Amino acid sequence: MSTNKQLWTEEIKADSSLFSINFKELWHYRDLLLMLLKRDFITFYKQTILGPIWFFVQPIMTSLIYMVLFGQVAKLSTDDLPQIPFYLAGITIWNYFADSLVKTSSVFQSNASIFGKVYFPRLIMPLSIVFSGLLKFGVQFLLFIAVVVYYSFTNQIQPNLWILMTPLLILLMAGFALGLGMIFSSMTTKYKDLSFLLAFGIQLYMYATPVVYPISAMPEKYRWIVDANPLTGIFECFRYGYLGSGHFEPSSLIYTTLFVVVLLFVGVITFNKVEKGFMDSI
Protein backbone atom coordinates (compact mmCIF):
# COMPACT_ATOMS: atom_id res chain seq x y z
CA MET A 1 0.00 0.00 0.00
CA SER A 2 1.53 3.25 -1.13
CA THR A 3 1.07 6.60 0.46
CA ASN A 4 1.16 9.83 -1.47
CA LYS A 5 3.10 12.66 0.13
CA GLN A 6 2.20 16.23 -0.66
CA LEU A 7 5.26 18.40 -1.36
CA TRP A 8 4.66 21.89 -0.05
CA THR A 9 6.49 24.88 -1.48
CA GLU A 10 5.43 27.32 1.22
CA GLU A 11 4.74 26.97 4.92
CA ILE A 12 2.80 29.60 6.84
CA LYS A 13 3.31 29.58 10.59
CA ALA A 14 1.14 31.30 13.16
CA ASP A 15 4.00 32.19 15.45
CA SER A 16 7.68 32.79 14.85
CA SER A 17 10.53 33.86 17.06
CA LEU A 18 11.48 37.51 17.21
CA PHE A 19 15.10 36.45 16.95
CA SER A 20 14.71 34.39 13.79
CA ILE A 21 15.86 35.30 10.29
CA ASN A 22 14.79 32.83 7.63
CA PHE A 23 17.83 33.01 5.36
CA LYS A 24 16.48 30.20 3.18
CA GLU A 25 13.32 32.19 2.51
CA LEU A 26 15.33 35.35 1.80
CA TRP A 27 17.39 33.43 -0.75
CA HIS A 28 14.19 32.05 -2.30
CA TYR A 29 13.05 35.65 -2.93
CA ARG A 30 16.39 36.80 -4.39
CA ASP A 31 14.72 37.55 -7.75
CA LEU A 32 12.43 40.01 -5.98
CA LEU A 33 15.47 41.66 -4.42
CA LEU A 34 17.07 42.09 -7.85
CA MET A 35 13.84 43.48 -9.26
CA LEU A 36 13.64 46.06 -6.47
CA LEU A 37 17.24 47.09 -7.11
CA LYS A 38 16.43 47.66 -10.77
CA ARG A 39 13.25 49.56 -9.86
CA ASP A 40 15.05 51.91 -7.46
CA PHE A 41 17.72 52.74 -10.02
CA ILE A 42 15.37 53.31 -12.97
CA THR A 43 12.69 55.19 -11.01
CA PHE A 44 15.13 57.61 -9.38
CA TYR A 45 16.76 58.71 -12.65
CA LYS A 46 13.81 58.41 -14.99
CA GLN A 47 13.08 61.65 -16.87
CA THR A 48 16.33 63.30 -15.74
CA ILE A 49 18.67 65.09 -18.10
CA LEU A 50 21.99 63.96 -16.66
CA GLY A 51 20.82 60.61 -15.27
CA PRO A 52 23.57 58.68 -13.42
CA ILE A 53 25.99 61.53 -14.09
CA TRP A 54 24.46 63.08 -10.97
CA PHE A 55 26.46 60.44 -9.09
CA PHE A 56 29.58 62.39 -10.06
CA VAL A 57 28.16 65.92 -9.90
CA GLN A 58 26.92 65.68 -6.31
CA PRO A 59 30.19 64.73 -4.57
CA ILE A 60 32.24 67.12 -6.73
CA MET A 61 29.97 70.09 -5.97
CA THR A 62 29.78 69.18 -2.28
CA SER A 63 33.58 68.92 -2.08
CA LEU A 64 33.97 72.37 -3.64
CA ILE A 65 31.49 73.86 -1.16
CA TYR A 66 33.30 72.23 1.77
CA MET A 67 36.60 73.57 0.48
CA VAL A 68 35.20 77.10 0.65
CA LEU A 69 33.22 76.81 3.91
CA PHE A 70 35.45 74.60 6.02
CA GLY A 71 38.78 75.07 4.28
CA GLN A 72 38.84 78.79 3.48
CA VAL A 73 36.28 80.33 5.86
CA ALA A 74 36.44 78.09 8.96
CA LYS A 75 40.13 77.23 8.36
CA LEU A 76 39.66 73.64 9.57
CA SER A 77 42.72 71.43 9.39
CA THR A 78 42.98 68.58 6.91
CA ASP A 79 46.12 67.06 8.50
CA ASP A 80 48.24 68.68 5.76
CA LEU A 81 46.41 66.64 3.13
CA PRO A 82 45.10 68.14 -0.16
CA GLN A 83 41.58 69.38 0.39
CA ILE A 84 39.90 67.67 -2.57
CA PRO A 85 40.78 64.05 -1.68
CA PHE A 86 40.31 64.79 2.04
CA TYR A 87 36.73 66.04 1.68
CA LEU A 88 35.87 63.58 -1.08
CA ALA A 89 36.90 60.65 1.14
CA GLY A 90 34.43 61.71 3.83
CA ILE A 91 31.65 62.63 1.41
CA THR A 92 31.84 59.33 -0.51
CA ILE A 93 31.21 57.07 2.46
CA TRP A 94 28.94 59.49 4.34
CA ASN A 95 26.55 59.74 1.37
CA TYR A 96 26.13 55.97 1.31
CA PHE A 97 25.48 55.78 5.04
CA ALA A 98 23.07 58.73 5.19
CA ASP A 99 21.04 57.69 2.11
CA SER A 100 20.71 54.10 3.34
CA LEU A 101 19.65 55.20 6.81
CA VAL A 102 17.06 57.75 5.69
CA LYS A 103 15.45 55.43 3.13
CA THR A 104 15.46 52.39 5.43
CA SER A 105 13.87 54.40 8.24
CA SER A 106 10.71 54.92 6.16
CA VAL A 107 10.42 51.43 4.68
CA PHE A 108 7.11 50.59 6.42
CA GLN A 109 5.41 53.86 5.48
CA SER A 110 6.75 53.91 1.92
CA ASN A 111 5.72 50.32 1.15
CA ALA A 112 2.51 49.95 3.17
CA SER A 113 0.41 49.44 0.02
CA ILE A 114 2.66 46.60 -1.14
CA PHE A 115 2.86 44.95 2.28
CA GLY A 116 -0.93 44.91 2.51
CA LYS A 117 -1.44 43.07 -0.79
CA VAL A 118 1.13 40.33 -1.11
CA TYR A 119 3.36 38.26 1.13
CA PHE A 120 7.14 38.20 0.91
CA PRO A 121 9.84 38.45 3.57
CA ARG A 122 9.57 42.02 4.82
CA LEU A 123 13.30 42.14 5.41
CA ILE A 124 13.73 42.15 1.63
CA MET A 125 12.74 45.83 1.51
CA PRO A 126 15.41 47.29 3.83
CA LEU A 127 17.97 44.94 2.28
CA SER A 128 17.09 46.21 -1.21
CA ILE A 129 17.65 49.80 -0.04
CA VAL A 130 21.09 49.01 1.38
CA PHE A 131 22.11 47.08 -1.74
CA SER A 132 20.76 49.66 -4.18
CA GLY A 133 22.79 52.31 -2.35
CA LEU A 134 25.90 50.33 -3.26
CA LEU A 135 25.30 51.17 -6.93
CA LYS A 136 25.56 54.88 -6.23
CA PHE A 137 28.44 54.33 -3.83
CA GLY A 138 30.30 52.26 -6.43
CA VAL A 139 30.19 55.06 -9.01
CA GLN A 140 31.28 57.71 -6.50
CA PHE A 141 33.98 55.38 -5.20
CA LEU A 142 35.42 55.11 -8.72
CA LEU A 143 35.57 58.91 -8.85
CA PHE A 144 37.36 58.93 -5.51
CA ILE A 145 39.85 56.28 -6.71
CA ALA A 146 40.61 58.39 -9.78
CA VAL A 147 41.39 61.35 -7.51
CA VAL A 148 43.53 59.17 -5.25
CA VAL A 149 45.53 57.87 -8.23
CA TYR A 150 46.18 61.40 -9.47
CA TYR A 151 47.37 62.72 -6.11
CA SER A 152 49.43 59.55 -5.56
CA PHE A 153 51.38 60.13 -8.77
CA THR A 154 52.08 63.70 -7.67
CA ASN A 155 53.31 62.34 -4.29
CA GLN A 156 50.83 64.42 -2.30
CA ILE A 157 49.24 61.37 -0.64
CA GLN A 158 50.55 57.91 0.19
CA PRO A 159 47.97 55.10 0.23
CA ASN A 160 48.84 52.02 2.28
CA LEU A 161 47.69 48.45 2.91
CA TRP A 162 44.78 49.59 5.10
CA ILE A 163 42.83 50.07 1.87
CA LEU A 164 42.34 46.28 2.00
CA MET A 165 39.88 46.92 4.85
CA THR A 166 37.49 48.66 2.44
CA PRO A 167 35.05 45.69 2.11
CA LEU A 168 34.80 45.46 5.92
CA LEU A 169 34.24 49.22 6.22
CA ILE A 170 31.43 49.09 3.66
CA LEU A 171 29.88 46.11 5.44
CA LEU A 172 30.01 47.92 8.78
CA MET A 173 28.41 51.04 7.31
CA ALA A 174 25.67 48.98 5.68
CA GLY A 175 25.02 47.10 8.92
CA PHE A 176 24.91 50.32 10.94
CA ALA A 177 22.46 51.97 8.53
CA LEU A 178 20.34 48.81 8.28
CA GLY A 179 20.09 48.21 12.02
CA LEU A 180 19.36 51.82 12.98
CA GLY A 181 17.04 52.26 10.00
CA MET A 182 14.95 49.22 10.96
CA ILE A 183 14.59 50.56 14.51
CA PHE A 184 13.43 53.97 13.29
CA SER A 185 11.16 52.40 10.67
CA SER A 186 9.49 50.30 13.33
CA MET A 187 8.99 53.28 15.63
CA THR A 188 7.58 55.56 12.91
CA THR A 189 4.64 53.22 12.35
CA LYS A 190 3.17 54.74 15.53
CA TYR A 191 5.13 57.96 15.90
CA LYS A 192 5.41 59.47 12.44
CA ASP A 193 7.08 62.67 13.61
CA LEU A 194 10.21 60.66 14.37
CA SER A 195 10.97 60.75 10.65
CA PHE A 196 11.35 64.54 10.91
CA LEU A 197 13.57 64.11 13.95
CA LEU A 198 15.80 61.71 12.02
CA ALA A 199 16.13 64.07 9.05
CA PHE A 200 17.31 66.80 11.43
CA GLY A 201 19.39 64.50 13.61
CA ILE A 202 21.38 63.02 10.75
CA GLN A 203 22.64 66.49 9.84
CA LEU A 204 23.87 66.98 13.40
CA TYR A 205 25.34 63.49 13.43
CA MET A 206 27.55 64.38 10.47
CA TYR A 207 29.27 67.05 12.57
CA ALA A 208 29.87 64.51 15.34
CA THR A 209 31.59 62.32 12.73
CA PRO A 210 34.99 63.19 11.20
CA VAL A 211 33.59 63.83 7.73
CA VAL A 212 34.80 67.39 7.17
CA TYR A 213 37.54 67.47 9.81
CA PRO A 214 40.19 65.11 11.22
CA ILE A 215 40.16 63.99 14.85
CA SER A 216 43.25 66.10 15.45
CA ALA A 217 41.17 69.24 14.80
CA MET A 218 38.89 68.51 17.76
CA PRO A 219 39.68 70.21 21.10
CA GLU A 220 40.97 67.66 23.59
CA LYS A 221 38.06 68.10 26.01
CA TYR A 222 35.51 67.26 23.27
CA ARG A 223 37.45 64.49 21.57
CA TRP A 224 35.74 61.81 23.68
CA ILE A 225 32.47 62.60 21.87
CA VAL A 226 34.01 61.78 18.49
CA ASP A 227 35.80 58.73 19.90
CA ALA A 228 32.48 57.38 21.23
CA ASN A 229 30.95 57.65 17.76
CA PRO A 230 30.93 54.15 16.15
CA LEU A 231 31.42 55.69 12.71
CA THR A 232 34.68 57.38 13.67
CA GLY A 233 36.77 54.23 13.24
CA ILE A 234 35.30 53.67 9.77
CA PHE A 235 36.03 57.17 8.52
CA GLU A 236 39.49 57.38 10.03
CA CYS A 237 40.49 53.96 8.67
CA PHE A 238 39.15 54.81 5.21
CA ARG A 239 40.95 58.13 5.12
CA TYR A 240 44.17 56.73 6.59
CA GLY A 241 44.25 53.84 4.12
CA TYR A 242 43.70 55.89 0.98
CA LEU A 243 45.38 59.17 1.95
CA GLY A 244 48.09 57.88 4.27
CA SER A 245 47.58 60.35 7.10
CA GLY A 246 45.42 60.59 10.20
CA HIS A 247 45.03 59.35 13.76
CA PHE A 248 43.56 55.92 13.10
CA GLU A 249 43.48 53.41 15.96
CA PRO A 250 42.87 49.77 14.88
CA SER A 251 41.07 49.09 18.18
CA SER A 252 38.34 51.51 17.10
CA LEU A 253 37.22 49.04 14.42
CA ILE A 254 36.71 46.37 17.11
CA TYR A 255 34.45 48.76 19.01
CA THR A 256 32.59 49.62 15.79
CA THR A 257 32.11 45.96 14.87
CA LEU A 258 30.70 45.05 18.29
CA PHE A 259 28.39 48.06 18.20
CA VAL A 260 27.07 47.19 14.74
CA VAL A 261 26.44 43.55 15.71
CA VAL A 262 24.41 44.62 18.75
CA LEU A 263 22.55 47.26 16.73
CA LEU A 264 21.64 44.75 14.02
CA PHE A 265 20.43 42.31 16.67
CA VAL A 266 18.16 44.94 18.24
CA GLY A 267 17.03 46.11 14.80
CA VAL A 268 15.99 42.61 13.68
CA ILE A 269 14.08 42.00 16.93
CA THR A 270 12.24 45.32 16.63
CA PHE A 271 11.54 44.83 12.92
CA ASN A 272 10.22 41.27 13.42
CA LYS A 273 7.93 42.40 16.21
CA VAL A 274 6.45 45.37 14.36
CA GLU A 275 5.99 43.69 10.98
CA LYS A 276 3.40 41.28 12.42
CA GLY A 277 0.84 44.02 13.05
CA PHE A 278 2.08 47.30 11.63
CA MET A 279 -0.80 47.47 9.10
CA ASP A 280 -3.16 48.14 12.02
CA SER A 281 -1.30 51.25 13.10
CA ILE A 282 0.22 52.79 9.97
C-alpha positions in Angstrom: 0.0 0.0 0.0 1.5 3.2 -1.1 1.1 6.6 0.5 1.2 9.8 -1.5 3.1 12.7 0.1 2.2 16.2 -0.7 5.3 18.4 -1.4 4.7 21.9 -0.1 6.5 24.9 -1.5 5.4 27.3 1.2 4.7 27.0 4.9 2.8 29.6 6.8 3.3 29.6 10.6 1.1 31.3 13.2 4.0 32.2 15.4 7.7 32.8 14.9 10.5 33.9 17.1 11.5 37.5 17.2 15.1 36.5 17.0 14.7 34.4 13.8 15.9 35.3 10.3 14.8 32.8 7.6 17.8 33.0 5.4 16.5 30.2 3.2 13.3 32.2 2.5 15.3 35.3 1.8 17.4 33.4 -0.8 14.2 32.1 -2.3 13.1 35.6 -2.9 16.4 36.8 -4.4 14.7 37.6 -7.7 12.4 40.0 -6.0 15.5 41.7 -4.4 17.1 42.1 -7.9 13.8 43.5 -9.3 13.6 46.1 -6.5 17.2 47.1 -7.1 16.4 47.7 -10.8 13.2 49.6 -9.9 15.0 51.9 -7.5 17.7 52.7 -10.0 15.4 53.3 -13.0 12.7 55.2 -11.0 15.1 57.6 -9.4 16.8 58.7 -12.6 13.8 58.4 -15.0 13.1 61.7 -16.9 16.3 63.3 -15.7 18.7 65.1 -18.1 22.0 64.0 -16.7 20.8 60.6 -15.3 23.6 58.7 -13.4 26.0 61.5 -14.1 24.5 63.1 -11.0 26.5 60.4 -9.1 29.6 62.4 -10.1 28.2 65.9 -9.9 26.9 65.7 -6.3 30.2 64.7 -4.6 32.2 67.1 -6.7 30.0 70.1 -6.0 29.8 69.2 -2.3 33.6 68.9 -2.1 34.0 72.4 -3.6 31.5 73.9 -1.2 33.3 72.2 1.8 36.6 73.6 0.5 35.2 77.1 0.7 33.2 76.8 3.9 35.4 74.6 6.0 38.8 75.1 4.3 38.8 78.8 3.5 36.3 80.3 5.9 36.4 78.1 9.0 40.1 77.2 8.4 39.7 73.6 9.6 42.7 71.4 9.4 43.0 68.6 6.9 46.1 67.1 8.5 48.2 68.7 5.8 46.4 66.6 3.1 45.1 68.1 -0.2 41.6 69.4 0.4 39.9 67.7 -2.6 40.8 64.0 -1.7 40.3 64.8 2.0 36.7 66.0 1.7 35.9 63.6 -1.1 36.9 60.7 1.1 34.4 61.7 3.8 31.7 62.6 1.4 31.8 59.3 -0.5 31.2 57.1 2.5 28.9 59.5 4.3 26.5 59.7 1.4 26.1 56.0 1.3 25.5 55.8 5.0 23.1 58.7 5.2 21.0 57.7 2.1 20.7 54.1 3.3 19.7 55.2 6.8 17.1 57.8 5.7 15.4 55.4 3.1 15.5 52.4 5.4 13.9 54.4 8.2 10.7 54.9 6.2 10.4 51.4 4.7 7.1 50.6 6.4 5.4 53.9 5.5 6.7 53.9 1.9 5.7 50.3 1.2 2.5 49.9 3.2 0.4 49.4 0.0 2.7 46.6 -1.1 2.9 44.9 2.3 -0.9 44.9 2.5 -1.4 43.1 -0.8 1.1 40.3 -1.1 3.4 38.3 1.1 7.1 38.2 0.9 9.8 38.5 3.6 9.6 42.0 4.8 13.3 42.1 5.4 13.7 42.2 1.6 12.7 45.8 1.5 15.4 47.3 3.8 18.0 44.9 2.3 17.1 46.2 -1.2 17.7 49.8 0.0 21.1 49.0 1.4 22.1 47.1 -1.7 20.8 49.7 -4.2 22.8 52.3 -2.4 25.9 50.3 -3.3 25.3 51.2 -6.9 25.6 54.9 -6.2 28.4 54.3 -3.8 30.3 52.3 -6.4 30.2 55.1 -9.0 31.3 57.7 -6.5 34.0 55.4 -5.2 35.4 55.1 -8.7 35.6 58.9 -8.8 37.4 58.9 -5.5 39.8 56.3 -6.7 40.6 58.4 -9.8 41.4 61.4 -7.5 43.5 59.2 -5.2 45.5 57.9 -8.2 46.2 61.4 -9.5 47.4 62.7 -6.1 49.4 59.6 -5.6 51.4 60.1 -8.8 52.1 63.7 -7.7 53.3 62.3 -4.3 50.8 64.4 -2.3 49.2 61.4 -0.6 50.5 57.9 0.2 48.0 55.1 0.2 48.8 52.0 2.3 47.7 48.4 2.9 44.8 49.6 5.1 42.8 50.1 1.9 42.3 46.3 2.0 39.9 46.9 4.8 37.5 48.7 2.4 35.0 45.7 2.1 34.8 45.5 5.9 34.2 49.2 6.2 31.4 49.1 3.7 29.9 46.1 5.4 30.0 47.9 8.8 28.4 51.0 7.3 25.7 49.0 5.7 25.0 47.1 8.9 24.9 50.3 10.9 22.5 52.0 8.5 20.3 48.8 8.3 20.1 48.2 12.0 19.4 51.8 13.0 17.0 52.3 10.0 14.9 49.2 11.0 14.6 50.6 14.5 13.4 54.0 13.3 11.2 52.4 10.7 9.5 50.3 13.3 9.0 53.3 15.6 7.6 55.6 12.9 4.6 53.2 12.3 3.2 54.7 15.5 5.1 58.0 15.9 5.4 59.5 12.4 7.1 62.7 13.6 10.2 60.7 14.4 11.0 60.7 10.6 11.3 64.5 10.9 13.6 64.1 14.0 15.8 61.7 12.0 16.1 64.1 9.0 17.3 66.8 11.4 19.4 64.5 13.6 21.4 63.0 10.7 22.6 66.5 9.8 23.9 67.0 13.4 25.3 63.5 13.4 27.5 64.4 10.5 29.3 67.0 12.6 29.9 64.5 15.3 31.6 62.3 12.7 35.0 63.2 11.2 33.6 63.8 7.7 34.8 67.4 7.2 37.5 67.5 9.8 40.2 65.1 11.2 40.2 64.0 14.8 43.3 66.1 15.5 41.2 69.2 14.8 38.9 68.5 17.8 39.7 70.2 21.1 41.0 67.7 23.6 38.1 68.1 26.0 35.5 67.3 23.3 37.4 64.5 21.6 35.7 61.8 23.7 32.5 62.6 21.9 34.0 61.8 18.5 35.8 58.7 19.9 32.5 57.4 21.2 31.0 57.6 17.8 30.9 54.2 16.2 31.4 55.7 12.7 34.7 57.4 13.7 36.8 54.2 13.2 35.3 53.7 9.8 36.0 57.2 8.5 39.5 57.4 10.0 40.5 54.0 8.7 39.2 54.8 5.2 40.9 58.1 5.1 44.2 56.7 6.6 44.3 53.8 4.1 43.7 55.9 1.0 45.4 59.2 1.9 48.1 57.9 4.3 47.6 60.3 7.1 45.4 60.6 10.2 45.0 59.3 13.8 43.6 55.9 13.1 43.5 53.4 16.0 42.9 49.8 14.9 41.1 49.1 18.2 38.3 51.5 17.1 37.2 49.0 14.4 36.7 46.4 17.1 34.5 48.8 19.0 32.6 49.6 15.8 32.1 46.0 14.9 30.7 45.1 18.3 28.4 48.1 18.2 27.1 47.2 14.7 26.4 43.5 15.7 24.4 44.6 18.8 22.5 47.3 16.7 21.6 44.7 14.0 20.4 42.3 16.7 18.2 44.9 18.2 17.0 46.1 14.8 16.0 42.6 13.7 14.1 42.0 16.9 12.2 45.3 16.6 11.5 44.8 12.9 10.2 41.3 13.4 7.9 42.4 16.2 6.4 45.4 14.4 6.0 43.7 11.0 3.4 41.3 12.4 0.8 44.0 13.0 2.1 47.3 11.6 -0.8 47.5 9.1 -3.2 48.1 12.0 -1.3 51.2 13.1 0.2 52.8 10.0 
